[in-house]
Amino acid sequence: MIKKRNWWSVLLIVSLLGILFTGCSTNNTANNAPAESTAPTESAVPEATEAVADGPVDGGTLVMSTFSDVVNINPLLVNDTASGDIAQFVFASLFDLDREGNVTAQPWSLAAELPVISTDGLTYTVKLKETIKWSDGQPITADDVVYTVETAKNPETGSPLTSAFDKVKTVEKIDDRTVKFTMTQVYAPFLYALCQAIVPAHVLKDVKPTELQTNAFGTDPAKTVTSGPWKWTSWKQGDSHTLDADPNYWGEVKPHISQLVYKIYADQNTEVQALLKGDTDQTSAIPVTQVEAVKANDTISVIQKPGAQYEYVMFNFDSSNFKDDYGLFDGQKTRQAIAHALNRQGMVDNILKGVGALMNAPFLPDTWADPGDAAVNYDYNPETAKQLLADDGWVAGSDGILAKDGHRFSFELQYNAGNSRREQVAAVIQQNLKEVGIEVTPKAIDFAAWIDQNVTPGKFQALLLAWSLNNPDPDGESIFSSKYFPPAGQNSGWYKNEKLDQLWVDGYSTVDQAKRKEIYKEVGKEISTDLPYVFLYQYGQAIGTGPRVHWAEEDAPEPSLGYGQYFHAIKWWVTD
Amino acid sequence: MTEYLIRRVLQSVLVIFLITVLTFLLIHAAPGGPTQVMLSPGLSPEIFKQQAKNLGLDQPIPVQYVRWIGDMVQGDLGYTFKNHLAVSGLLWPRIGNTFILMGAAWLVSLLIAIPWGIYNSTKVYGLSDQTASFISYLGFALPTFWFGILLQQWFSLKLNWFPLSDMYSRGHEGDIGDLFMHLVLPVTVLSLGFLASYMKYARASMLEVLDQDYIRTARAKGVKERKVVFHHALRNALIPIITILGLDLPILVAGAALTENVFNWPGMGRWFVEMASAREYSVLMAVTIVTAVMVVIGNLLADILYAVVDPRVKLGKQGGGTA
């Protein structure tokens, strides 16, 4: 069976009757590159949260809100936002990211220094700090690292991390403080996989891998031995989590805030009301429709910056999904015409209220792999679109809809029900394409059913979805390469492009960043010309923070990183 | 009477058993499963398969059902798939929370609706009756979530009289006074909805009885109007009202998803919707059973109450007309 190199994960926001559930994945990994990451859109850190003259004070409670409850905080199994949120407060990672997304050894990281990579790029040697220990007082050693990686690699565990470590041939303990990873091949993105929380071998080593999911470690606070600045004190299901500063925390930098409360609300609207009322101090997902209302309250500071996620329209290249087995999207010019016909800037301005940036390739704007002008930009131009469609042989029929060889250009665009943003975007797409003679039927489907029946088996005509890049590495082989066709792989649209297949392999087979940058520039050019997707935009949700919370400017939340809303929370403080 | 009760209970057990079979089949027929919601779709399908296997979801549906019903008869409601938490530990607190909210709203609405409806039946189209009609229309027409948000805006965010949401303020768990303050707004929303229908039923039912021959006879005999209404009419008018109340009993535990959402009430309605989209089969089954039991109990209670208010009804006899 092919293993996936998957550190991308999908951010699919689902809701039913206004109840939202985010499925998104975990690892806080990083951007290796020293990219001058200027915020693509407005980033306001109002005075309320800048360093106050008094400086940090210890103690107090910070109440954060969310709209979905934890599944399991065992770092081997974390795969949803809420679990990831709690896990990153209570578990220390080998390495952590800095604001630019570089892998670093911070005072709160388990590693003492950056990994030593051999000149052939095949071995990584990691040195642990001397002082690190678990919340039960046991030292954290190389055994824990070896156990974590081996268990993650074991297919019986069913760990979402399996693919992150599948290029690791062996992981060896050199001594209590030193671990050596030997790779099966040169694989540049591996560095980010090392930004990984470790689990305690002394607690879990006798648990069968198949039984980790039903083990109390990760779901029962009393049985979850942790390693971070806060420990997991209690979980009231569906209501809240309480995290208290761990008095035995090993780090030299201690948290100022003595208690974190992670409060669960029914949906984002209720969350916003609670923030306005002062029941909570921070929410990381203000719906676009409410941003203005929150900003009008001058005690609340709002950070608006797109996150590490982008939305796209995916075409299906398997003609069996179409009437008479006639693939409507087979023509490259047809796909380019669709890209020209969509008013992407209009979507960003009107639906995202400006919190978004256009994209032409699967690389986030302003990161090191962003191909910039090398990628083809499709401006909104219905006339060009019509011309391209005519060039490709489409002729308007009697009902005004284009047709070719007797096949009407009419397709179904699927998205998940309850996501109001996608609902609006789908309506704009329908309108935009109608103007050039293409009939679109938007169809909202219940999330679980959709993934099971359409996305995973690759049975749809076109769909509207997003990828969340919780790892800033630009590799996209597992979603664009023909090695990953459904149902075993994630290339749900059956896209095949031999040149790109090779470029993705070249891209991760060198650790030389300058070379990689050139390769991804070439990828950007090819993919934006051939268009397996129409790349729409990078988007994000505003973070709102109440007047009790303070941070120094260098410790402010960083939406472009995974879990970046809590960036450097160890250095924040609260006042009453 | 005893024989009747035993027969009814046995019938109910059979009905509930059939409900579980049907529900189990239906919820498993819905496409997608717990892992599709737990895990990111971007992950390798191998991981989905392995996790489903680790959780026992790879077994055939009949096997899963037998396993479930086996645990069920021993009083074990099973575990959630996504995090292996005991369903019973999650279910009972939520039933309690919902019962407090719905019970309060029900009581408030009954205490207002029944007397007011009766009074209005004696003064049809009077000012009181017109006002009641207006309130009923409002109660039917106002979307509960919208009305709830409106109340929050006025009475919590602007005037700061009542808390915005939740059951208790942080640090005040178990404090009755705090609970009362948290109940005011959601109970207002919910009771307006109940009020509307109960008032209409009470009024209509009274009017129907007051129109009957024996009432006319009583009046002709010179019985005081007060006695006519309360002694002769009310008892008969109560029968249809009891039927409605019996049928509505399950909402006391089933909750009201939208209102619970708006007020972030940790109740059953909201939970059931969340669990349905998460495909948490054991939770859905547990809620279904509890609701089914409440339906059965509600009907049974209504039947017994008929016999209490109406001497013509004899339970257990052929032609009793109620079983």
PDB file of N, CA and C in Angstrom, chain B residues 117-190:
ATOM      1  N   GLY B 117     -56.649  30.658  29.137  1.00  0.00           N
ATOM      2  CA  GLY B 117     -57.461  30.079  28.054  1.00  0.00           C
ATOM      3  C   GLY B 117     -58.886  29.826  28.524  1.00  0.00           C
ATOM      4  N   ILE B 118     -59.023  29.335  29.775  1.00  0.00           N
ATOM      5  CA  ILE B 118     -60.357  29.061  30.315  1.00  0.00           C
ATOM      6  C   ILE B 118     -61.136  30.366  30.471  1.00  0.00           C
ATOM      7  N   TYR B 119     -60.434  31.340  31.026  1.00  0.00           N
ATOM      8  CA  TYR B 119     -61.088  32.631  31.226  1.00  0.00           C
ATOM      9  C   TYR B 119     -61.570  33.189  29.880  1.00  0.00           C
ATOM     10  N   ASN B 120     -60.712  33.106  28.888  1.00  0.00           N
ATOM     11  CA  ASN B 120     -61.063  33.665  27.591  1.00  0.00           C
ATOM     12  C   ASN B 120     -62.235  32.940  26.948  1.00  0.00           C
ATOM     13  N   SER B 121     -62.389  31.649  27.281  1.00  0.00           N
ATOM     14  CA  SER B 121     -63.497  30.906  26.687  1.00  0.00           C
ATOM     15  C   SER B 121     -64.836  31.435  27.201  1.00  0.00           C
ATOM     16  N   THR B 122     -64.793  32.091  28.347  1.00  0.00           N
ATOM     17  CA  THR B 122     -66.047  32.637  28.877  1.00  0.00           C
ATOM     18  C   THR B 122     -66.298  34.051  28.366  1.00  0.00           C
ATOM     19  N   LYS B 123     -65.265  34.686  27.860  1.00  0.00           N
ATOM     20  CA  LYS B 123     -65.425  36.058  27.352  1.00  0.00           C
ATOM     21  C   LYS B 123     -64.860  36.118  25.937  1.00  0.00           C
ATOM     22  N   VAL B 124     -65.466  35.357  25.038  1.00  0.00           N
ATOM     23  CA  VAL B 124     -64.920  35.252  23.694  1.00  0.00           C
ATOM     24  C   VAL B 124     -64.891  36.609  22.996  1.00  0.00           C
ATOM     25  N   TYR B 125     -63.761  36.883  22.384  1.00  0.00           N
ATOM     26  CA  TYR B 125     -63.512  38.135  21.640  1.00  0.00           C
ATOM     27  C   TYR B 125     -63.496  39.367  22.529  1.00  0.00           C
ATOM     28  N   GLY B 126     -63.349  39.172  23.822  1.00  0.00           N
ATOM     29  CA  GLY B 126     -63.149  40.316  24.701  1.00  0.00           C
ATOM     30  C   GLY B 126     -61.720  40.800  24.575  1.00  0.00           C
ATOM     31  N   LEU B 127     -61.375  41.823  25.321  1.00  0.00           N
ATOM     32  CA  LEU B 127     -60.042  42.407  25.242  1.00  0.00           C
ATOM     33  C   LEU B 127     -58.982  41.362  25.604  1.00  0.00           C
ATOM     34  N   SER B 128     -59.245  40.632  26.693  1.00  0.00           N
ATOM     35  CA  SER B 128     -58.302  39.615  27.144  1.00  0.00           C
ATOM     36  C   SER B 128     -58.104  38.552  26.061  1.00  0.00           C
ATOM     37  N   ASP B 129     -59.212  38.147  25.438  1.00  0.00           N
ATOM     38  CA  ASP B 129     -59.140  37.121  24.407  1.00  0.00           C
ATOM     39  C   ASP B 129     -58.343  37.622  23.203  1.00  0.00           C
ATOM     40  N   GLN B 130     -58.583  38.859  22.844  1.00  0.00           N
ATOM     41  CA  GLN B 130     -57.862  39.436  21.700  1.00  0.00           C
ATOM     42  C   GLN B 130     -56.368  39.517  21.993  1.00  0.00           C
ATOM     43  N   THR B 131     -56.050  39.969  23.216  1.00  0.00           N
ATOM     44  CA  THR B 131     -54.644  40.065  23.609  1.00  0.00           C
ATOM     45  C   THR B 131     -53.990  38.681  23.540  1.00  0.00           C
ATOM     46  N   ALA B 132     -54.712  37.691  24.064  1.00  0.00           N
ATOM     47  CA  ALA B 132     -54.179  36.333  24.065  1.00  0.00           C
ATOM     48  C   ALA B 132     -53.945  35.845  22.644  1.00  0.00           C
ATOM     49  N   SER B 133     -54.887  36.168  21.752  1.00  0.00           N
ATOM     50  CA  SER B 133     -54.733  35.763  20.358  1.00  0.00           C
ATOM     51  C   SER B 133     -53.474  36.377  19.764  1.00  0.00           C
ATOM     52  N   PHE B 134     -53.310  37.660  20.064  1.00  0.00           N
ATOM     53  CA  PHE B 134     -52.149  38.363  19.526  1.00  0.00           C
ATOM     54  C   PHE B 134     -50.854  37.703  20.011  1.00  0.00           C
ATOM     55  N   ILE B 135     -50.820  37.414  21.323  1.00  0.00           N
ATOM     56  CA  ILE B 135     -49.621  36.783  21.884  1.00  0.00           C
ATOM     57  C   ILE B 135     -49.398  35.397  21.276  1.00  0.00           C
ATOM     58  N   SER B 136     -50.498  34.681  21.045  1.00  0.00           N
ATOM     59  CA  SER B 136     -50.367  33.358  20.426  1.00  0.00           C
ATOM     60  C   SER B 136     -49.752  33.461  19.037  1.00  0.00           C
ATOM     61  N   TYR B 137     -50.260  34.398  18.258  1.00  0.00           N
ATOM     62  CA  TYR B 137     -49.709  34.542  16.905  1.00  0.00           C
ATOM     63  C   TYR B 137     -48.216  34.875  16.969  1.00  0.00           C
ATOM     64  N   LEU B 138     -47.895  35.756  17.917  1.00  0.00           N
ATOM     65  CA  LEU B 138     -46.499  36.136  18.096  1.00  0.00           C
ATOM     66  C   LEU B 138     -45.665  34.893  18.445  1.00  0.00           C
ATOM     67  N   GLY B 139     -46.205  34.116  19.365  1.00  0.00           N
ATOM     68  CA  GLY B 139     -45.506  32.910  19.813  1.00  0.00           C
ATOM     69  C   GLY B 139     -45.284  31.924  18.681  1.00  0.00           C
ATOM     70  N   PHE B 140     -46.277  31.796  17.810  1.00  0.00           N
ATOM     71  CA  PHE B 140     -46.124  30.883  16.677  1.00  0.00           C
ATOM     72  C   PHE B 140     -45.155  31.443  15.644  1.00  0.00           C
ATOM     73  N   ALA B 141     -45.219  32.763  15.472  1.00  0.00           N
ATOM     74  CA  ALA B 141     -44.531  33.358  14.324  1.00  0.00           C
ATOM     75  C   ALA B 141     -43.067  33.691  14.595  1.00  0.00           C
ATOM     76  N   LEU B 142     -42.725  34.056  15.844  1.00  0.00           N
ATOM     77  CA  LEU B 142     -41.349  34.482  16.110  1.00  0.00           C
ATOM     78  C   LEU B 142     -40.396  33.300  16.006  1.00  0.00           C
ATOM     79  N   PRO B 143     -39.378  33.408  15.170  1.00  0.00           N
ATOM     80  CA  PRO B 143     -38.377  32.330  15.159  1.00  0.00           C
ATOM     81  C   PRO B 143     -37.653  32.357  16.506  1.00  0.00           C
ATOM     82  N   THR B 144     -37.558  31.195  17.158  1.00  0.00           N
ATOM     83  CA  THR B 144     -37.019  31.190  18.520  1.00  0.00           C
ATOM     84  C   THR B 144     -35.595  31.732  18.590  1.00  0.00           C
ATOM     85  N   PHE B 145     -34.767  31.397  17.583  1.00  0.00           N
ATOM     86  CA  PHE B 145     -33.378  31.853  17.703  1.00  0.00           C
ATOM     87  C   PHE B 145     -33.289  33.372  17.571  1.00  0.00           C
ATOM     88  N   TRP B 146     -34.158  33.918  16.714  1.00  0.00           N
ATOM     89  CA  TRP B 146     -34.146  35.369  16.508  1.00  0.00           C
ATOM     90  C   TRP B 146     -34.634  36.083  17.761  1.00  0.00           C
ATOM     91  N   PHE B 147     -35.723  35.588  18.321  1.00  0.00           N
ATOM     92  CA  PHE B 147     -36.278  36.172  19.533  1.00  0.00           C
ATOM     93  C   PHE B 147     -35.261  36.066  20.667  1.00  0.00           C
ATOM     94  N   GLY B 148     -34.579  34.931  20.739  1.00  0.00           N
ATOM     95  CA  GLY B 148     -33.564  34.728  21.770  1.00  0.00           C
ATOM     96  C   GLY B 148     -32.434  35.737  21.657  1.00  0.00           C
ATOM     97  N   ILE B 149     -31.960  35.937  20.441  1.00  0.00           N
ATOM     98  CA  ILE B 149     -30.861  36.882  20.227  1.00  0.00           C
ATOM     99  C   ILE B 149     -31.316  38.298  20.576  1.00  0.00           C
ATOM    100  N   LEU B 150     -32.563  38.598  20.235  1.00  0.00           N
ATOM    101  CA  LEU B 150     -33.119  39.908  20.539  1.00  0.00           C
ATOM    102  C   LEU B 150     -33.127  40.153  22.050  1.00  0.00           C
ATOM    103  N   LEU B 151     -33.623  39.151  22.792  1.00  0.00           N
ATOM    104  CA  LEU B 151     -33.644  39.279  24.255  1.00  0.00           C
ATOM    105  C   LEU B 151     -32.229  39.461  24.798  1.00  0.00           C
ATOM    106  N   GLN B 152     -31.277  38.722  24.225  1.00  0.00           N
ATOM    107  CA  GLN B 152     -29.884  38.847  24.688  1.00  0.00           C
ATOM    108  C   GLN B 152     -29.377  40.264  24.474  1.00  0.00           C
ATOM    109  N   GLN B 153     -29.665  40.800  23.295  1.00  0.00           N
ATOM    110  CA  GLN B 153     -29.184  42.145  22.973  1.00  0.00           C
ATOM    111  C   GLN B 153     -29.732  43.163  23.973  1.00  0.00           C
ATOM    112  N   TRP B 154     -31.040  43.084  24.252  1.00  0.00           N
ATOM    113  CA  TRP B 154     -31.657  44.061  25.147  1.00  0.00           C
ATOM    114  C   TRP B 154     -31.295  43.831  26.594  1.00  0.00           C
ATOM    115  N   PHE B 155     -31.620  42.640  27.085  1.00  0.00           N
ATOM    116  CA  PHE B 155     -31.593  42.423  28.530  1.00  0.00           C
ATOM    117  C   PHE B 155     -30.248  41.968  29.069  1.00  0.00           C
ATOM    118  N   SER B 156     -29.350  41.564  28.167  1.00  0.00           N
ATOM    119  CA  SER B 156     -28.046  41.168  28.682  1.00  0.00           C
ATOM    120  C   SER B 156     -26.976  42.165  28.259  1.00  0.00           C
ATOM    121  N   LEU B 157     -26.832  42.369  26.940  1.00  0.00           N
ATOM    122  CA  LEU B 157     -25.737  43.228  26.490  1.00  0.00           C
ATOM    123  C   LEU B 157     -26.016  44.702  26.798  1.00  0.00           C
ATOM    124  N   LYS B 158     -27.263  45.179  26.577  1.00  0.00           N
ATOM    125  CA  LYS B 158     -27.547  46.604  26.815  1.00  0.00           C
ATOM    126  C   LYS B 158     -27.853  46.916  28.270  1.00  0.00           C
ATOM    127  N   LEU B 159     -28.864  46.215  28.814  1.00  0.00           N
ATOM    128  CA  LEU B 159     -29.312  46.561  30.166  1.00  0.00           C
ATOM    129  C   LEU B 159     -28.533  45.816  31.246  1.00  0.00           C
ATOM    130  N   ASN B 160     -27.928  44.706  30.858  1.00  0.00           N
ATOM    131  CA  ASN B 160     -27.134  43.933  31.809  1.00  0.00           C
ATOM    132  C   ASN B 160     -27.953  43.406  32.986  1.00  0.00           C
ATOM    133  N   TRP B 161     -29.216  43.081  32.759  1.00  0.00           N
ATOM    134  CA  TRP B 161     -30.052  42.557  33.831  1.00  0.00           C
ATOM    135  C   TRP B 161     -29.827  41.064  34.022  1.00  0.00           C
ATOM    136  N   PHE B 162     -29.631  40.376  32.915  1.00  0.00           N
ATOM    137  CA  PHE B 162     -29.515  38.914  32.989  1.00  0.00           C
ATOM    138  C   PHE B 162     -28.236  38.462  32.305  1.00  0.00           C
ATOM    139  N   PRO B 163     -27.731  37.281  32.712  1.00  0.00           N
ATOM    140  CA  PRO B 163     -26.544  36.756  32.031  1.00  0.00           C
ATOM    141  C   PRO B 163     -26.853  36.406  30.575  1.00  0.00           C
ATOM    142  N   LEU B 164     -25.820  36.396  29.749  1.00  0.00           N
ATOM    143  CA  LEU B 164     -25.987  36.194  28.312  1.00  0.00           C
ATOM    144  C   LEU B 164     -26.332  34.741  27.983  1.00  0.00           C
ATOM    145  N   SER B 165     -25.528  33.825  28.505  1.00  0.00           N
ATOM    146  CA  SER B 165     -25.705  32.424  28.113  1.00  0.00           C
ATOM    147  C   SER B 165     -25.149  31.518  29.204  1.00  0.00           C
ATOM    148  N   ASP B 166     -25.187  30.214  28.950  1.00  0.00           N
ATOM    149  CA  ASP B 166     -24.740  29.181  29.893  1.00  0.00           C
ATOM    150  C   ASP B 166     -25.780  28.923  30.985  1.00  0.00           C
ATOM    151  N   MET B 167     -25.481  27.933  31.812  1.00  0.00           N
ATOM    152  CA  MET B 167     -26.379  27.552  32.894  1.00  0.00           C
ATOM    153  C   MET B 167     -25.979  28.223  34.209  1.00  0.00           C
ATOM    154  N   TYR B 168     -24.672  28.328  34.387  1.00  0.00           N
ATOM    155  CA  TYR B 168     -24.154  28.977  35.591  1.00  0.00           C
ATOM    156  C   TYR B 168     -23.025  29.915  35.185  1.00  0.00           C
ATOM    157  N   SER B 169     -22.768  30.931  35.999  1.00  0.00           N
ATOM    158  CA  SER B 169     -21.563  31.729  35.781  1.00  0.00           C
ATOM    159  C   SER B 169     -20.383  30.903  36.246  1.00  0.00           C
ATOM    160  N   ARG B 170     -19.209  31.210  35.709  1.00  0.00           N
ATOM    161  CA  ARG B 170     -18.026  30.458  36.095  1.00  0.00           C
ATOM    162  C   ARG B 170     -17.773  30.646  37.590  1.00  0.00           C
ATOM    163  N   GLY B 171     -17.569  29.547  38.302  1.00  0.00           N
ATOM    164  CA  GLY B 171     -17.330  29.635  39.739  1.00  0.00           C
ATOM    165  C   GLY B 171     -18.611  29.604  40.567  1.00  0.00           C
ATOM    166  N   HIS B 172     -19.777  29.572  39.889  1.00  0.00           N
ATOM    167  CA  HIS B 172     -21.038  29.536  40.637  1.00  0.00           C
ATOM    168  C   HIS B 172     -21.826  28.271  40.361  1.00  0.00           C
ATOM    169  N   GLU B 173     -21.148  27.207  39.942  1.00  0.00           N
ATOM    170  CA  GLU B 173     -21.838  25.977  39.590  1.00  0.00           C
ATOM    171  C   GLU B 173     -22.621  25.455  40.793  1.00  0.00           C
ATOM    172  N   GLY B 174     -23.897  25.151  40.564  1.00  0.00           N
ATOM    173  CA  GLY B 174     -24.717  24.619  41.640  1.00  0.00           C
ATOM    174  C   GLY B 174     -25.457  25.679  42.439  1.00  0.00           C
ATOM    175  N   ASP B 175     -25.202  26.945  42.157  1.00  0.00           N
ATOM    176  CA  ASP B 175     -25.842  28.047  42.870  1.00  0.00           C
ATOM    177  C   ASP B 175     -27.244  28.286  42.278  1.00  0.00           C
ATOM    178  N   ILE B 176     -28.293  28.056  43.087  1.00  0.00           N
ATOM    179  CA  ILE B 176     -29.667  28.119  42.578  1.00  0.00           C
ATOM    180  C   ILE B 176     -30.042  29.529  42.088  1.00  0.00           C
ATOM    181  N   GLY B 177     -29.607  30.526  42.842  1.00  0.00           N
ATOM    182  CA  GLY B 177     -29.916  31.906  42.448  1.00  0.00           C
ATOM    183  C   GLY B 177     -29.314  32.236  41.090  1.00  0.00           C
ATOM    184  N   ASP B 178     -28.103  31.796  40.894  1.00  0.00           N
ATOM    185  CA  ASP B 178     -27.406  32.027  39.630  1.00  0.00           C
ATOM    186  C   ASP B 178     -28.124  31.284  38.499  1.00  0.00           C
ATOM    187  N   LEU B 179     -28.543  30.061  38.787  1.00  0.00           N
ATOM    188  CA  LEU B 179     -29.269  29.264  37.802  1.00  0.00           C
ATOM    189  C   LEU B 179     -30.562  29.975  37.414  1.00  0.00           C
ATOM    190  N   PHE B 180     -31.269  30.511  38.417  1.00  0.00           N
ATOM    191  CA  PHE B 180     -32.526  31.194  38.150  1.00  0.00           C
ATOM    192  C   PHE B 180     -32.314  32.355  37.178  1.00  0.00           C
ATOM    193  N   MET B 181     -31.272  33.154  37.433  1.00  0.00           N
ATOM    194  CA  MET B 181     -31.004  34.298  36.559  1.00  0.00           C
ATOM    195  C   MET B 181     -30.716  33.827  35.132  1.00  0.00           C
ATOM    196  N   HIS B 182     -30.000  32.710  35.017  1.00  0.00           N
ATOM    197  CA  HIS B 182     -29.679  32.188  33.691  1.00  0.00           C
ATOM    198  C   HIS B 182     -30.904  31.611  32.992  1.00  0.00           C
ATOM    199  N   LEU B 183     -31.920  31.242  33.792  1.00  0.00           N
ATOM    200  CA  LEU B 183     -33.108  30.622  33.197  1.00  0.00           C
ATOM    201  C   LEU B 183     -34.051  31.650  32.578  1.00  0.00           C
ATOM    202  N   VAL B 184     -34.026  32.870  33.103  1.00  0.00           N
ATOM    203  CA  VAL B 184     -35.074  33.825  32.737  1.00  0.00           C
ATOM    204  C   VAL B 184     -35.219  34.002  31.218  1.00  0.00           C
ATOM    205  N   LEU B 185     -34.141  34.322  30.538  1.00  0.00           N
ATOM    206  CA  LEU B 185     -34.265  34.602  29.101  1.00  0.00           C
ATOM    207  C   LEU B 185     -34.660  33.367  28.273  1.00  0.00           C
ATOM    208  N   PRO B 186     -33.943  32.249  28.413  1.00  0.00           N
ATOM    209  CA  PRO B 186     -34.371  31.101  27.592  1.00  0.00           C
ATOM    210  C   PRO B 186     -35.777  30.624  27.922  1.00  0.00           C
ATOM    211  N   VAL B 187     -36.172  30.705  29.199  1.00  0.00           N
ATOM    212  CA  VAL B 187     -37.520  30.266  29.561  1.00  0.00           C
ATOM    213  C   VAL B 187     -38.552  31.199  28.926  1.00  0.00           C
ATOM    214  N   THR B 188     -38.246  32.481  28.876  1.00  0.00           N
ATOM    215  CA  THR B 188     -39.150  33.420  28.210  1.00  0.00           C
ATOM    216  C   THR B 188     -39.364  33.014  26.760  1.00  0.00           C
ATOM    217  N   VAL B 189     -38.267  32.719  26.070  1.00  0.00           N
ATOM    218  CA  VAL B 189     -38.365  32.339  24.662  1.00  0.00           C
ATOM    219  C   VAL B 189     -39.191  31.069  24.503  1.00  0.00           C
ATOM    220  N   LEU B 190     -38.856  30.055  25.302  1.00  0.00           N
ATOM    221  CA  LEU B 190     -39.521  28.763  25.142  1.00  0.00           C
ATOM    222  C   LEU B 190     -40.976  28.818  25.570  1.00  0.00           C
TER     223      LEU B 190
END
